[in-house]
Coordinates of C-alpha atoms and ligand atoms in Angstrom, one line a residue:
S1 CA 12.8 23.2 11.5
S2 CA 12.5 19.6 12.9
P3 CA 14.0 18.5 16.0
P4 CA 17.7 16.8 15.4
Q5 CA 16.1 13.5 16.8
L6 CA 13.0 11.5 16.8
E7 CA 11.8 8.7 19.1
V8 CA 10.0 6.1 17.5
N9 CA 9.0 2.7 18.7
G10 CA 11.6 2.9 21.6
S11 CA 14.4 3.8 19.1
T12 CA 16.1 7.1 18.5
Y13 CA 16.7 8.5 14.9
A14 CA 18.4 11.4 13.6
T15 CA 16.3 13.7 11.6
D16 CA 17.5 16.1 8.8
G17 CA 16.2 17.9 5.9
W18 CA 14.2 15.0 4.4
T19 CA 12.4 14.4 7.7
N20 CA 8.7 14.8 7.1
V21 CA 7.0 12.2 9.4
T22 CA 4.6 14.2 11.7
P23 CA 3.5 13.1 15.5
K24 CA 0.1 12.5 14.2
I25 CA 1.4 9.8 11.6
L26 CA 3.9 8.3 14.1
S27 CA 0.8 8.0 16.6
Y28 CA -0.5 4.9 14.3
L29 CA 2.8 2.8 15.0
G30 CA 1.8 -0.2 16.9
A31 CA -1.9 0.3 16.4
N32 CA -1.9 -3.1 14.7
K33 CA -5.5 -3.3 13.5
H34 CA -4.8 -6.4 11.7
L35 CA -4.2 -8.1 14.7
Q36 CA -7.1 -6.7 16.8
T37 CA -9.6 -9.2 17.7
D38 CA -12.7 -9.1 15.7
H39 CA -11.5 -6.3 13.4
P40 CA -12.6 -6.6 10.1
L41 CA -8.9 -5.9 8.8
S42 CA -7.9 -8.9 11.0
I43 CA -10.7 -11.1 9.8
I44 CA -9.4 -10.4 6.1
R45 CA -5.9 -11.2 7.3
Q46 CA -6.9 -14.6 8.7
R47 CA -8.9 -15.5 5.6
I48 CA -5.6 -14.9 3.7
V49 CA -3.3 -16.7 5.8
N50 CA -5.7 -19.6 6.1
Y51 CA -6.2 -19.9 2.3
F52 CA -2.5 -20.1 1.8
Y53 CA -2.1 -22.5 4.8
G54 CA -4.7 -24.8 2.9
A55 CA -3.4 -24.1 -0.6
Y56 CA 0.2 -25.3 0.1
R57 CA 0.9 -28.1 2.6
N58 CA 4.2 -30.4 3.1
Q59 CA 4.2 -34.2 2.8
R60 CA 3.3 -34.3 6.7
G61 CA 0.2 -32.3 5.8
N62 CA 1.5 -28.9 7.6
P63 CA 1.4 -25.4 6.1
L64 CA 4.4 -24.5 4.0
F65 CA 3.9 -20.8 4.4
S66 CA 5.3 -18.8 7.4
V67 CA 3.7 -15.6 8.6
Y68 CA 5.4 -12.3 9.6
D69 CA 2.9 -9.9 10.8
K70 CA 4.8 -7.8 13.6
L71 CA 7.8 -6.6 11.4
N72 CA 8.9 -3.2 12.3
P73 CA 7.6 -0.5 9.9
V74 CA 10.7 1.6 10.1
V75 CA 12.7 0.6 7.0
T76 CA 15.5 1.8 5.0
V77 CA 15.5 3.3 1.7
Q78 CA 17.4 0.4 0.6
Q79 CA 14.6 -2.2 1.8
N80 CA 11.9 -0.3 0.5
F81 CA 13.3 0.6 -2.9
D82 CA 17.1 -0.2 -3.8
N83 CA 16.7 -4.1 -3.0
L84 CA 13.4 -4.2 -4.9
L85 CA 15.3 -2.6 -8.1
I86 CA 13.3 0.5 -7.9
P87 CA 15.0 3.3 -10.0
A88 CA 16.5 6.0 -8.1
D89 CA 14.4 8.3 -9.9
H90 CA 11.1 6.6 -9.6
V91 CA 8.2 8.7 -8.6
S92 CA 7.2 6.7 -5.6
R93 CA 10.5 7.8 -3.8
Q94 CA 9.5 11.1 -3.9
K95 CA 9.4 13.2 -0.4
S96 CA 6.0 14.0 -1.5
D97 CA 4.8 10.5 -1.4
C98 CA 6.6 8.9 1.4
Y99 CA 7.0 9.6 5.3
Y100 CA 10.8 10.1 5.7
I101 CA 12.3 9.8 9.3
N102 CA 15.3 11.0 7.6
Q103 CA 17.3 10.6 4.2
Q104 CA 17.9 6.9 4.9
Q105 CA 14.8 5.6 6.7
L106 CA 11.2 6.0 6.2
L107 CA 7.9 4.2 7.3
R108 CA 7.5 1.4 4.6
A109 CA 5.4 2.1 1.9
H110 CA 4.9 -1.3 0.8
T111 CA 5.0 -4.7 2.7
T112 CA 7.4 -5.7 -0.2
A113 CA 10.1 -3.9 1.6
H114 CA 10.8 -7.1 3.7
Q115 CA 11.1 -9.5 0.6
V116 CA 15.0 -9.6 0.6
E117 CA 15.8 -9.8 4.5
L118 CA 13.4 -12.8 4.6
I119 CA 14.7 -14.5 1.7
S120 CA 18.5 -13.6 2.9
G121 CA 17.3 -15.5 6.2
G122 CA 16.5 -18.7 4.2
L123 CA 12.8 -18.6 3.8
D124 CA 11.1 -19.7 0.8
N125 CA 7.4 -19.5 1.3
F126 CA 6.2 -16.9 3.4
L127 CA 3.6 -14.1 4.1
V128 CA 4.1 -10.6 5.2
V129 CA 1.3 -8.7 6.7
G130 CA 1.3 -5.1 8.3
E131 CA 0.5 -1.5 8.0
V132 CA 2.1 0.8 5.3
Y133 CA 2.4 4.5 5.1
R134 CA 1.8 6.9 2.0
R135 CA 1.3 10.3 1.7
D136 CA -1.9 11.0 -0.4
E137 CA -5.3 12.9 -0.9
I138 CA -8.0 12.7 1.6
D139 CA -11.4 11.2 0.5
S140 CA -13.4 8.1 1.6
T141 CA -10.8 5.5 0.0
H142 CA -7.5 7.1 1.0
Y143 CA -5.8 7.0 4.3
P144 CA -2.2 7.8 5.0
V145 CA -1.9 4.4 6.7
F146 CA -3.5 1.2 5.5
H147 CA -2.5 -2.5 5.5
Q148 CA -1.2 -4.9 2.9
A149 CA -0.3 -8.5 2.6
D150 CA 2.6 -9.9 0.7
A151 CA 3.7 -13.3 -0.3
V152 CA 6.7 -14.9 -1.9
R153 CA 7.1 -18.6 -3.0
L154 CA 10.2 -19.9 -4.4
V155 CA 10.7 -23.1 -6.3
T156 CA 13.6 -25.2 -7.2
K157 CA 13.9 -27.0 -10.6
D158 CA 12.9 -30.3 -9.1
K159 CA 9.8 -28.8 -7.6
L160 CA 8.6 -27.0 -10.4
F161 CA 9.5 -29.7 -12.8
E162 CA 8.2 -32.6 -10.6
R163 CA 6.2 -34.1 -13.4
N164 CA 8.3 -33.0 -16.2
P165 CA 12.1 -34.0 -15.2
G166 CA 14.6 -32.8 -17.6
L167 CA 13.4 -29.3 -18.0
E168 CA 15.4 -26.4 -16.8
L169 CA 14.8 -23.0 -15.0
F170 CA 17.5 -21.2 -16.6
E171 CA 18.3 -20.5 -20.5
E172 CA 21.6 -22.6 -21.3
T173 CA 23.0 -19.6 -23.2
W174 CA 22.8 -17.6 -20.0
S175 CA 26.1 -17.1 -18.2
G176 CA 24.6 -17.0 -14.6
S177 CA 25.4 -13.4 -14.0
L178 CA 23.2 -10.6 -14.8
A179 CA 23.9 -7.0 -15.8
D180 CA 24.4 -4.5 -13.1
P181 CA 20.9 -3.8 -12.2
K182 CA 22.0 0.2 -12.2
L183 CA 22.9 -0.1 -15.8
I184 CA 19.4 -1.7 -16.8
L185 CA 17.2 0.4 -14.7
P186 CA 16.6 3.3 -16.8
S187 CA 14.9 1.1 -19.7
S188 CA 13.4 -1.4 -17.6
K189 CA 9.9 0.4 -17.9
F190 CA 10.0 -1.4 -21.4
M191 CA 10.6 -4.8 -19.9
D192 CA 9.7 -7.6 -22.0
Q193 CA 6.2 -8.9 -20.9
T194 CA 6.9 -12.7 -22.0
K195 CA 10.0 -13.4 -19.7
Q196 CA 13.2 -12.3 -18.1
P197 CA 16.2 -13.4 -20.3
C198 CA 17.7 -15.7 -17.8
H199 CA 14.5 -17.8 -17.5
T200 CA 13.2 -20.7 -19.8
L201 CA 9.9 -20.1 -21.2
E202 CA 8.6 -23.4 -19.9
A203 CA 9.6 -22.5 -16.4
V204 CA 8.0 -19.1 -16.6
K205 CA 4.9 -20.5 -18.0
L206 CA 4.4 -22.9 -15.4
M207 CA 5.1 -20.7 -12.6
E208 CA 2.8 -18.3 -14.0
H209 CA 0.2 -20.8 -14.3
E210 CA 0.5 -21.8 -10.5
M211 CA 0.6 -18.5 -9.3
K212 CA -2.7 -17.4 -11.3
H213 CA -4.2 -20.7 -10.2
V214 CA -3.5 -19.8 -6.5
L215 CA -4.6 -16.2 -6.7
V216 CA -7.9 -16.7 -8.7
G217 CA -8.5 -19.4 -6.0
L218 CA -7.9 -16.7 -3.2
T219 CA -10.2 -14.2 -5.0
K220 CA -12.9 -16.8 -5.3
D221 CA -12.5 -17.8 -1.7
L222 CA -13.1 -14.4 -0.5
F223 CA -15.5 -13.1 -3.1
G224 CA -17.5 -16.4 -4.1
P225 CA -17.0 -18.9 -6.9
R226 CA -19.2 -16.8 -9.5
I227 CA -16.9 -13.6 -9.2
K228 CA -16.0 -12.2 -12.7
Y229 CA -12.3 -11.3 -13.0
R230 CA -9.5 -10.6 -15.5
W231 CA -5.9 -10.4 -15.8
V232 CA -4.1 -7.3 -16.9
D233 CA -0.4 -6.9 -18.0
T234 CA 1.5 -4.3 -15.8
Y235 CA 4.7 -3.0 -14.7
F236 CA 6.6 -3.4 -11.4
P237 CA 10.2 -3.0 -10.9
F238 CA 10.6 -6.0 -8.8
T239 CA 8.7 -8.6 -11.0
Q240 CA 8.7 -9.5 -14.7
P241 CA 6.4 -10.3 -16.0
S242 CA 3.8 -8.5 -14.0
W243 CA 0.0 -8.6 -13.7
E244 CA -2.7 -7.1 -11.9
L245 CA -5.9 -9.0 -10.9
E246 CA -9.1 -7.1 -11.4
I247 CA -12.7 -8.2 -10.2
Y248 CA -16.0 -7.1 -11.7
F249 CA -17.9 -5.3 -8.9
K250 CA -20.7 -3.2 -9.0
D251 CA -20.5 -2.4 -12.5
N252 CA -16.7 -1.4 -12.3
W253 CA -13.5 -3.4 -12.8
L254 CA -11.8 -3.0 -9.4
E255 CA -8.1 -3.9 -8.9
V256 CA -7.4 -6.3 -6.3
L257 CA -3.9 -7.2 -6.3
G258 CA -0.4 -7.0 -7.9
C259 CA 1.8 -10.0 -8.7
G260 CA 4.4 -11.3 -11.0
I261 CA 7.7 -13.7 -11.4
M262 CA 10.3 -12.1 -9.2
R263 CA 13.3 -10.4 -10.8
H264 CA 16.1 -12.8 -10.5
E265 CA 18.7 -9.9 -9.7
I266 CA 16.6 -9.9 -6.2
L267 CA 17.1 -13.5 -5.6
Q268 CA 20.9 -13.3 -6.3
R269 CA 21.3 -10.4 -3.9
S270 CA 19.6 -12.5 -1.2
G271 CA 21.9 -15.4 -1.9
V272 CA 19.3 -17.5 -4.0
H273 CA 20.9 -18.8 -7.1
Q274 CA 19.0 -22.1 -8.1
S275 CA 15.4 -21.0 -7.8
M276 CA 12.7 -18.8 -9.1
G277 CA 9.6 -17.4 -7.4
Y278 CA 6.5 -15.4 -7.7
A279 CA 5.4 -12.6 -5.5
F280 CA 2.2 -10.8 -4.9
G281 CA 0.6 -7.9 -2.7
V282 CA -2.6 -7.1 -2.0
G283 CA -4.3 -4.2 0.1
L284 CA -6.6 -5.2 2.8
E285 CA -8.8 -2.2 3.3
R286 CA -9.7 -2.3 -0.2
L287 CA -10.8 -5.9 0.0
A288 CA -12.5 -5.3 3.5
M289 CA -14.6 -2.2 2.1
V290 CA -15.8 -4.4 -0.8
L291 CA -16.5 -7.7 1.5
F292 CA -18.2 -6.0 4.4
D293 CA -19.8 -2.9 2.4
I294 CA -17.8 -0.5 4.7
P295 CA -18.2 2.9 2.9
D296 CA -15.5 5.0 4.6
I297 CA -11.8 4.3 5.0
R298 CA -11.6 6.1 8.2
L299 CA -14.1 3.7 9.8
F300 CA -11.2 1.1 10.3
W301 CA -9.9 3.3 12.9
S302 CA -13.0 3.7 14.8
N303 CA -12.9 2.8 18.4
D304 CA -16.8 3.2 18.4
S305 CA -18.4 -0.1 19.7
G306 CA -21.1 0.5 17.3
F307 CA -18.9 -0.1 14.6
L308 CA -16.5 -2.8 16.1
S309 CA -19.4 -5.1 17.6
Q310 CA -20.7 -5.6 14.1
F311 CA -17.7 -8.0 13.1
S312 CA -16.7 -11.2 14.9
E313 CA -13.9 -13.8 13.9
K314 CA -16.0 -16.6 15.4
D315 CA -17.1 -17.6 12.0
L316 CA -14.4 -16.3 9.6
H317 CA -16.8 -17.3 6.6
N318 CA -19.5 -15.3 7.5
L319 CA -19.0 -11.7 6.4
P320 CA -21.9 -9.5 7.7
K321 CA -22.6 -6.1 5.6
Y322 CA -21.8 -3.2 7.8
K323 CA -24.8 -1.2 8.9
P324 CA -24.2 2.4 9.3
I325 CA -24.5 3.8 12.6
S326 CA -26.1 6.7 11.5
H327 CA -25.2 9.6 9.0
Y328 CA -24.2 12.7 10.8
P329 CA -24.3 16.1 8.7
Q330 CA -21.4 17.2 6.7
C331 CA -20.2 20.8 7.2
T332 CA -18.0 22.3 4.2
N333 CA -15.9 25.3 4.7
D334 CA -13.4 26.7 2.0
L335 CA -9.8 27.9 2.8
S336 CA -8.1 30.2 0.3
F337 CA -4.7 31.6 0.6
W338 CA -1.7 33.4 -1.4
L339 CA 1.4 31.2 -1.7
P340 CA 4.5 33.1 -0.9
E341 CA 6.3 34.7 -3.9
D342 CA 7.9 32.4 -6.5
I343 CA 6.0 29.5 -5.0
E344 CA 3.3 27.5 -7.0
V345 CA 1.3 24.2 -6.6
D346 CA 3.8 21.5 -7.0
A347 CA 6.6 24.1 -7.4
G348 CA 7.6 24.6 -3.8
F349 CA 4.4 23.8 -2.3
S350 CA 2.7 20.4 -2.5
P351 CA -1.0 19.7 -1.9
N352 CA 0.3 16.6 0.3
D353 CA 2.0 18.9 2.7
F354 CA -1.3 20.6 3.2
Y355 CA -3.2 17.5 3.9
D356 CA -0.7 16.3 6.3
L357 CA -1.2 19.6 8.3
V358 CA -4.9 19.1 8.1
R359 CA -4.6 15.6 9.5
S360 CA -2.2 16.7 12.2
V361 CA -4.8 19.9 13.3
A362 CA -8.2 18.2 12.6
G363 CA -7.5 14.3 12.5
D364 CA -10.4 12.3 11.5
M365 CA -13.0 15.2 11.7
V366 CA -12.2 15.9 8.0
E367 CA -13.7 13.6 5.5
Q368 CA -12.5 14.9 2.4
I369 CA -10.5 17.9 0.9
N370 CA -10.6 19.0 -2.7
L371 CA -8.3 21.5 -4.5
V372 CA -11.2 23.6 -6.0
D373 CA -9.3 26.6 -7.4
K374 CA -5.9 27.7 -8.3
F375 CA -4.6 30.8 -10.2
K376 CA -1.8 33.0 -10.8
H377 CA -2.2 36.8 -10.4
P378 CA -1.4 38.4 -13.6
K379 CA 0.2 41.5 -12.3
T380 CA 1.9 40.2 -8.8
G381 CA 2.6 36.9 -10.3
K382 CA 1.7 35.4 -7.0
S383 CA -0.1 32.1 -7.0
S384 CA -3.6 31.5 -5.0
V385 CA -5.3 28.2 -4.0
C386 CA -8.5 27.2 -2.6
F387 CA -9.1 24.0 -0.7
R388 CA -12.5 23.2 -0.1
I389 CA -12.9 21.0 3.2
V390 CA -15.6 18.8 4.0
Y391 CA -15.9 18.4 7.9
R392 CA -17.8 15.4 9.3
H393 CA -17.3 13.1 12.2
M394 CA -18.0 9.3 11.9
E395 CA -19.5 9.1 15.4
R396 CA -21.1 12.3 16.4
T397 CA -22.5 15.7 14.9
L398 CA -20.0 18.4 14.7
T399 CA -21.3 21.9 15.8
Q400 CA -20.9 24.9 13.5
A401 CA -18.6 26.5 16.3
E402 CA -16.6 23.5 16.5
V403 CA -16.2 23.3 12.8
N404 CA -15.3 27.2 12.5
E405 CA -12.7 26.7 15.5
I406 CA -11.0 23.8 13.8
H407 CA -11.0 25.7 10.5
K408 CA -9.3 28.7 12.1
Q409 CA -6.7 26.3 13.6
I410 CA -6.1 25.0 10.2
A411 CA -5.9 28.6 8.7
S412 CA -3.2 29.8 11.2
A413 CA -1.3 26.5 11.1
S414 CA -1.0 27.0 7.3
V415 CA 0.4 30.7 7.7
D416 CA 3.0 29.1 10.1
S417 CA 3.9 26.5 8.2
F418 CA 3.9 27.6 4.7
N419 CA 4.3 31.3 5.0
V420 CA 0.9 31.8 3.2
Q421 CA -1.4 34.8 3.3
I422 CA -5.2 33.9 4.1
R423 CA -7.4 35.7 1.6
Ligands
LIG1 N1 4.3 -3.7 -3.7 C1 3.2 -3.6 -4.7 C2 2.2 -2.5 -4.5 O1 2.2 -2.1 -3.4 C3 2.4 -4.9 -4.8 C4 3.2 -6.0 -5.2 C5 3.8 -6.9 -4.4 C6 3.3 -6.4 -6.6 C7 4.6 -8.0 -5.0 C8 4.0 -7.4 -7.0 C9 4.7 -8.2 -6.3 O2 1.5 -2.2 -5.2

């Protein structure tokens, strides 16, 4: 039973059966960690922006790209999904994965959500930086709010083929109109990795070459010229072909960004008919954790001067390794309960609902939660779940009494919210 109206960022929104934002999540709006002086996320933002300023200049020597880093994170379903050709039944739209304000509006799940509005406004080279919101598990690399940078670059035929005049962006045989995206969406998962039917192979190859050159340049600017990397084919509904760039780091391949040639339907919807473009998106926390050696994603939300004073934007090219302030002890407590009759995990009860409840009650006192056990009682048919909650504050030692009290509050909030029975 949610209230009929919600106040977000000074505007009032209607709520409905889809509403699942919590006051805790709404409290992150406006925090703008990516704009906070000397914050590691702000340092990474400036490195990316400066790299693009340097990589693309106009004839007068001025940067080609413009930067949007204060856009409202409240977006419509159309902006976040429909405009980007994300199929109606795509998993990323689920209520268990996004923070919805109501059926039509949500907190953006990626900064790509702003693509169509900016292109429609006439922009052809831009970066969008901001925080995004996703419902997820709780561990050292996941947080319900994190930051992304997205970029779009559009080129006309004359620009792309400056050195090869006479070549074309679009196939001669192509009629200029595309099938209704709704008709082609269900099979789009099996999209051709070579090119979209409307584009010429020459245009795609040249655009791909420019994009990969720039993104490898960015990666080397951040991680050093000797970094080992590889391109992996992938699928995004809004680009075709699509790739992920991975770097070899501490004996593992680590995904750093997603990119591709923009789907022409998206440009057409934005009123652009004579250009093609590339787009990419990158997560800032992922980069910052590697570059500064930051071990836990919660640290980005710390106001402790012991953390914040370690970083400075005076010299953006000197990225110091984070020195742990000290390690406070962990405290582990299990919570088991019976779900109401006919309810099971992922059938009426989503673990993400429980994680949000814990975030609301315990905030950053919780380091990690694992679903350690679930079973169905053979006689009663009722399902039981057990979550193991690891408590640890980043900035002080928690007492056993304090942890017990919070644990009790989580238990009773679970009873109230999910109608469960504590075991
Ligand atoms: N939006 C994608 C994500 O969040 C990243 C992306 C952006 C990929 C633009 C391709 C083009 O994972």
